[in-house]
CSV table of C-alpha atoms and ligand atoms in Angstrom, one decimal:
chain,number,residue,atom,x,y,z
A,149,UNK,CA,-13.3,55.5,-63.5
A,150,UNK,CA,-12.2,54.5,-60.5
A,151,UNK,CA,-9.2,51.8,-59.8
A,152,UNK,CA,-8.4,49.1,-57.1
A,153,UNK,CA,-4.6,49.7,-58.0
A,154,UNK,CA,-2.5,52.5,-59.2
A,155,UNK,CA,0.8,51.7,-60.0
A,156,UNK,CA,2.8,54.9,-60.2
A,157,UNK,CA,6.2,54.8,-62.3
A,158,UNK,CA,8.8,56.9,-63.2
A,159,UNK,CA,9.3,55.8,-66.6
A,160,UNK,CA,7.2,53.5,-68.8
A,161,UNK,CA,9.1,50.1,-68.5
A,162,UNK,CA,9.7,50.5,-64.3
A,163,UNK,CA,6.4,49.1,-63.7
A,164,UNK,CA,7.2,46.4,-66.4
A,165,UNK,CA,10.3,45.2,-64.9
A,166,UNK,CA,9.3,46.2,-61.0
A,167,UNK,CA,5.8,44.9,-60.5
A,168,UNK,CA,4.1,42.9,-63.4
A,169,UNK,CA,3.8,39.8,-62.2
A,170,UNK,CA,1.5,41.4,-59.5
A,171,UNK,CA,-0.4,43.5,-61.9
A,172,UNK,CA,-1.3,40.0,-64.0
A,173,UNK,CA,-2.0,38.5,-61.1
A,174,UNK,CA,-4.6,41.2,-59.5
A,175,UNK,CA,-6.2,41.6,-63.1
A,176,UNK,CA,-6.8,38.0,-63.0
A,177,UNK,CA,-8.4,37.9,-60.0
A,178,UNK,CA,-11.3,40.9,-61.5
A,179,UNK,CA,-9.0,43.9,-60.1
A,180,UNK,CA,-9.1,47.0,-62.1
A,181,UNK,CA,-5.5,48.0,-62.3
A,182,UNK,CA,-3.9,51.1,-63.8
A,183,UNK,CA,-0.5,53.0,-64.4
A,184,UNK,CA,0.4,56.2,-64.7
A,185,UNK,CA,4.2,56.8,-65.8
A,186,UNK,CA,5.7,60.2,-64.8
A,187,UNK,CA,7.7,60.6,-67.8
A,188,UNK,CA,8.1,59.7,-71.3
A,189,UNK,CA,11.6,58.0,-70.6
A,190,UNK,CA,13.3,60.8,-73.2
A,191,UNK,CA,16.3,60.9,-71.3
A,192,UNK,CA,16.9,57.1,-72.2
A,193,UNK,CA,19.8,55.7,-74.3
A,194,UNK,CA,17.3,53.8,-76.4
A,195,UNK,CA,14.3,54.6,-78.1
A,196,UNK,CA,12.1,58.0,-78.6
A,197,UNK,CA,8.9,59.2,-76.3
A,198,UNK,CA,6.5,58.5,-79.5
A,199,UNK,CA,8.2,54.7,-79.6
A,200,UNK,CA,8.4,54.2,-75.6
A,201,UNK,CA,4.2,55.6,-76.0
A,202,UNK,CA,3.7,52.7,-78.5
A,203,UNK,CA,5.7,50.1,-75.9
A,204,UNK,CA,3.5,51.0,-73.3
A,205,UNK,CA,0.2,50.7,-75.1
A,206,UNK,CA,1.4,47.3,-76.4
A,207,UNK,CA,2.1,46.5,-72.7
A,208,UNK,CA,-0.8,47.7,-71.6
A,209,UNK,CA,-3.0,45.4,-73.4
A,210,UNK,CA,-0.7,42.2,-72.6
A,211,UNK,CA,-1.4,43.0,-69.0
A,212,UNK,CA,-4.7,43.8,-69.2
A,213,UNK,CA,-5.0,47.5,-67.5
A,214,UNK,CA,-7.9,49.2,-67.4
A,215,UNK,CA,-5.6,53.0,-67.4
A,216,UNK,CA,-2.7,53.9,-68.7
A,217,UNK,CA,-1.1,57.0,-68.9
A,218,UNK,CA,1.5,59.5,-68.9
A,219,UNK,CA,1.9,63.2,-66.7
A,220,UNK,CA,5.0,64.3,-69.4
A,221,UNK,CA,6.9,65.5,-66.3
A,222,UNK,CA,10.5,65.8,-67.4
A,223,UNK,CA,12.5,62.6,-67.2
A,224,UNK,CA,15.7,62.8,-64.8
A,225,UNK,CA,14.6,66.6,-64.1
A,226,UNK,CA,11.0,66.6,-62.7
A,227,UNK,CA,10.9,67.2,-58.8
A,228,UNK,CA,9.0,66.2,-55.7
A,229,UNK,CA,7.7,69.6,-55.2
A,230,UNK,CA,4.1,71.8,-55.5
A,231,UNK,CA,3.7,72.0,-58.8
A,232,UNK,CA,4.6,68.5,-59.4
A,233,UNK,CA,2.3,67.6,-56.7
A,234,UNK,CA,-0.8,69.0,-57.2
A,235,UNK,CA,-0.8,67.5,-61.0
A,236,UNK,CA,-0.2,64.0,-59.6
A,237,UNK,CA,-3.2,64.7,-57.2
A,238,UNK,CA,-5.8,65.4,-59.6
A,239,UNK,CA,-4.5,61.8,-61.0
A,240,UNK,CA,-5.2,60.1,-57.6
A,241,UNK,CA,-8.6,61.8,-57.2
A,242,UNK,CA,-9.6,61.4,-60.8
A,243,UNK,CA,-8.9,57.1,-60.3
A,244,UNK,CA,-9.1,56.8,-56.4
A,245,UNK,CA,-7.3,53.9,-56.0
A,246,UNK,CA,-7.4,51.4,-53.0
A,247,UNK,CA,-3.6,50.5,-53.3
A,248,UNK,CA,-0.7,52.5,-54.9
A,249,UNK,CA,1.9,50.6,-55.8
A,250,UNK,CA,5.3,52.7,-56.5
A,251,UNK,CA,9.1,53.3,-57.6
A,252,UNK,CA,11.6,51.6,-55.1
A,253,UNK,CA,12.2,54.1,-52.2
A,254,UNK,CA,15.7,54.5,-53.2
A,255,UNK,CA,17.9,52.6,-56.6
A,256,UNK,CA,20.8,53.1,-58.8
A,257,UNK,CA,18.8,55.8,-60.6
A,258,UNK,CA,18.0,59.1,-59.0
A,259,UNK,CA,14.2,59.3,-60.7
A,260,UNK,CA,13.3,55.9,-58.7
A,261,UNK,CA,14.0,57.1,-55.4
A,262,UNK,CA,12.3,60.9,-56.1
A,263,UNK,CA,9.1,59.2,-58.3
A,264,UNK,CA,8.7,56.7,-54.4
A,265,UNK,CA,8.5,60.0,-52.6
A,266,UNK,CA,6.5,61.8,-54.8
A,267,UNK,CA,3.9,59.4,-54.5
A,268,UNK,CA,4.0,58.6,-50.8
A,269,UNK,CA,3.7,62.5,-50.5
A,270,UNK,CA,1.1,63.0,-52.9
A,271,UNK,CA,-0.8,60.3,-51.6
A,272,UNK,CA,-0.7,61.4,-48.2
A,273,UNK,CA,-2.0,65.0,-50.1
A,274,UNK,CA,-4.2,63.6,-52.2
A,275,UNK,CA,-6.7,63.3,-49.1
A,276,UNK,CA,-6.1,66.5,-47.8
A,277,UNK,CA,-9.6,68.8,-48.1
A,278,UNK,CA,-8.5,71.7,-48.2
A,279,UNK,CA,-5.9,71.1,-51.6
A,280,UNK,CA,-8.5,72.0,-54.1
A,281,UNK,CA,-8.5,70.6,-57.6
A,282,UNK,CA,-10.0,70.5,-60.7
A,283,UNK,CA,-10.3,68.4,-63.3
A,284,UNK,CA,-12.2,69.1,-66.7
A,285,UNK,CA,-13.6,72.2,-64.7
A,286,UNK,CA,-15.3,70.2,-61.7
A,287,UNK,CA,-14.0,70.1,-58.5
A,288,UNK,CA,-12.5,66.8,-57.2
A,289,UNK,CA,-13.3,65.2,-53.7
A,290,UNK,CA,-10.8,64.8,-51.4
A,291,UNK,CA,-9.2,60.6,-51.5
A,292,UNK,CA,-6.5,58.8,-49.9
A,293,UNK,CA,-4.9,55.2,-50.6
A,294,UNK,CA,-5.3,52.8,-47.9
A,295,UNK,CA,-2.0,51.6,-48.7
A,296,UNK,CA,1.2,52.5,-50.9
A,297,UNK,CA,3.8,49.5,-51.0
A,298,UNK,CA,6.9,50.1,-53.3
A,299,UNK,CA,8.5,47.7,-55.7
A,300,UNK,CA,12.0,47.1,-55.6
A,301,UNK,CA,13.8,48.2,-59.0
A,302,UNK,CA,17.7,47.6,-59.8
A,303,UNK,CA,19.2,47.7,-56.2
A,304,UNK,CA,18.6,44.8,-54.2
A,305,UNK,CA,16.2,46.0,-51.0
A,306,UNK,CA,14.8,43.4,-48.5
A,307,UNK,CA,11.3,42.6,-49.0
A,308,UNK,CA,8.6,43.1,-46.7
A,309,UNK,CA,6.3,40.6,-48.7
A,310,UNK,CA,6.6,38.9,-51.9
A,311,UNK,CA,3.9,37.9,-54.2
A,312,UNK,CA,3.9,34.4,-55.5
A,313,UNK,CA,3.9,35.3,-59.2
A,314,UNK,CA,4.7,32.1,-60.8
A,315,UNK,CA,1.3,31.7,-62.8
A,316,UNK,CA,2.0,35.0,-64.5
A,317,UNK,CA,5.8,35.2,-65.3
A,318,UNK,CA,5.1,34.4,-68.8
A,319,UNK,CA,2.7,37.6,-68.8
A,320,UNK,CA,5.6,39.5,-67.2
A,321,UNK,CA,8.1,38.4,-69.8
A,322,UNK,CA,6.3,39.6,-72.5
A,323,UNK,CA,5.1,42.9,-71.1
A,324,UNK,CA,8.7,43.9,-70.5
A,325,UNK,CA,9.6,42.2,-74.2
A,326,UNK,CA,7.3,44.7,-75.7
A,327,UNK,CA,9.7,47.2,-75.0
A,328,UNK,CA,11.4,46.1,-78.0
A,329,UNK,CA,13.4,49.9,-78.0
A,330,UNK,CA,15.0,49.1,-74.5
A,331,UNK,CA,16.0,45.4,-74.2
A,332,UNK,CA,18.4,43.3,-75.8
A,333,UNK,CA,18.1,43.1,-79.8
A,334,UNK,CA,20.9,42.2,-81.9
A,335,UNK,CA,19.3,43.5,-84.9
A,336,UNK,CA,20.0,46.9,-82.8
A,337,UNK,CA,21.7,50.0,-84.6
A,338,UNK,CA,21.2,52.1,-81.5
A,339,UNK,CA,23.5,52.3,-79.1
A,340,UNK,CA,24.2,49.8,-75.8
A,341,UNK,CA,23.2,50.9,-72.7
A,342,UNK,CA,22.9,49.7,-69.1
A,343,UNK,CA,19.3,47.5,-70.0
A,344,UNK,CA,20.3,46.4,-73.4
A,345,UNK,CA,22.7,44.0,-72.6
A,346,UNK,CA,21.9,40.3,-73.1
A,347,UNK,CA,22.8,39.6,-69.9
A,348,UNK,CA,19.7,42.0,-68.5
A,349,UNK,CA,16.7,39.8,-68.9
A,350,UNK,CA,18.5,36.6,-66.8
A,351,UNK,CA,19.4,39.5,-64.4
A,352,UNK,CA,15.2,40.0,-63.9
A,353,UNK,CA,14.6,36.3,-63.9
A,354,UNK,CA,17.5,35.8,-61.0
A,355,UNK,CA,16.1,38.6,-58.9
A,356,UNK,CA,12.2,36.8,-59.6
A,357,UNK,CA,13.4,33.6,-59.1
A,358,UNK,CA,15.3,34.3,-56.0
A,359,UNK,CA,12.1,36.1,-54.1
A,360,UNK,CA,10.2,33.2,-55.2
A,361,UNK,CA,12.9,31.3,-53.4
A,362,UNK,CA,12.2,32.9,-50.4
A,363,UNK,CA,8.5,31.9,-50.3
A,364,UNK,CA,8.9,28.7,-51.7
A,365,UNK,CA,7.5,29.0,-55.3
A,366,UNK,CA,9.4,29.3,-58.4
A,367,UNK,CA,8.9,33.7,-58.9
A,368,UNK,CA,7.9,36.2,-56.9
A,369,UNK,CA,8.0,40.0,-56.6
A,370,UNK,CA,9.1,41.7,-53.5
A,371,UNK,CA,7.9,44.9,-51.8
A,372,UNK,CA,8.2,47.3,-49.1
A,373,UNK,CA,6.3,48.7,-46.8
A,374,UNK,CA,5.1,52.3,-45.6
A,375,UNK,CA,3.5,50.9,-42.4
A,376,UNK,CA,2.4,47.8,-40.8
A,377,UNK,CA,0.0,45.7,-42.6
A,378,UNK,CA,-2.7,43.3,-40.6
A,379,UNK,CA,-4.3,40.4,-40.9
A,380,UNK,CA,-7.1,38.7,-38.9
A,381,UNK,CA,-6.5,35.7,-39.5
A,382,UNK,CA,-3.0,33.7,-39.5
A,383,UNK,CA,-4.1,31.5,-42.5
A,384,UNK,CA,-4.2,34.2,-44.9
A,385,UNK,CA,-0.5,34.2,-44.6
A,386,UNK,CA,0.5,32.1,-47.5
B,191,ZN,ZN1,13.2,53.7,-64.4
């Protein structure tokens, strides 16, 4: 099946929390949109992989994605190398995606950074002819994204552009609040961590609210860019 956007995360939840206002938004407009999460999230505070699989189904459906699934690299341990890279290859052939969105190039934790240059590598790979692949025993055709932008995560990084997400914050809200595991719940036996405070969630609305600032509606979502992007026409700048 083949995608218009592949959002690649290191853990289930980043693409939550980084980029789905966006995802809502494309879906509503009759994009096909997917996301593949690197890990399981195991190394988390909070929660188990079969409960963090569950989450991510749930959020899934709330946001309306045509894909979702899960490489089982190893959470804080899987690296941008060869082996890592050719099974994240076979996932960009296998959906061929117009736009990959990914991890923030660089955040407070280590797997952000490394799952932004996996992809921009494996991207860049990905179209390479002479990497063969398989999958399911047939050989996969060469394909590379036109674009990769990267969301911005925990750390604050200056946006290239910011999507007006305002129509689809509700959506957002309640694709991160079906991580019930990881946020804050004072019915909770498990033990605090970094996400679970109560004062996480108004954290995310701030940072939203603040890039919606910037563009003059109530939320946005910011991203970077790999290279220059184009337009031919000033008045599609919004
Ligand atoms: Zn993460």
């Amino acid at each position: 099946m083949k995608l218009d956007i592949l959002v690649i995360a290191a853990h289930p939840d980043d693409a939550e929390l980084g980029c789905s206002g966006t995802i809502a938004a494309q879906v509503a407009k009759g994009y096909k949109v997917g996301i593949v999460d690197l890990t399981q999230g195991e190394m988390g505070t909070r929660g188990t992989p079969e409960i963090r699989l569950q989450e991510s189904a749930e959020a899934a459906k709330i946001l309306g994605l045509a894909a979702r699934e899960n490489m089982g690299f190893k959470d804080i341990f899987f690296k941008d190398d060869e082996a890592h890279q050719l099974e994240l290859i076979k996932v960009i052939r296998k959906y061929q995606p117009e736009i990959v969105l990914a991890n923030a190039i660089t955040d407070r934790h280590p797997d952000h950074g490394k799952g932004a240059s996996l992809a921009t590598n494996t991207c860049f790979m990905s179209g390479l002819r002479k990497i063969e692949t398989q999958l399911n025993g047939k050989n996969q055709d060469p394909w590379r994204p036109k674009f990769v932008y990267h969301y911005i995560q925990n750390n604050y990084i200056n946006p290239d552009f910011i999507v007006d997400i305002t129509d689809y914050w509700d959506t957002k809200v309640a694709s991160i609040m079906a991580f019930k595991s990881q946020f804050f719940d004072p019915e909770s036996k498990e033990p605090a961590s970094f996400i679970s405070s109560p004062d996480f969630l108004p954290f995310i609305e701030s940072r939203s609210r603040e890039m919606g600032h910037r563009i003059h509606t109530k939320y946005g979502e910011g991203f970077t860019i790999e290279r220059f992007i184009g337009v031919k026409d000033l008045f599609d700048l919004k």
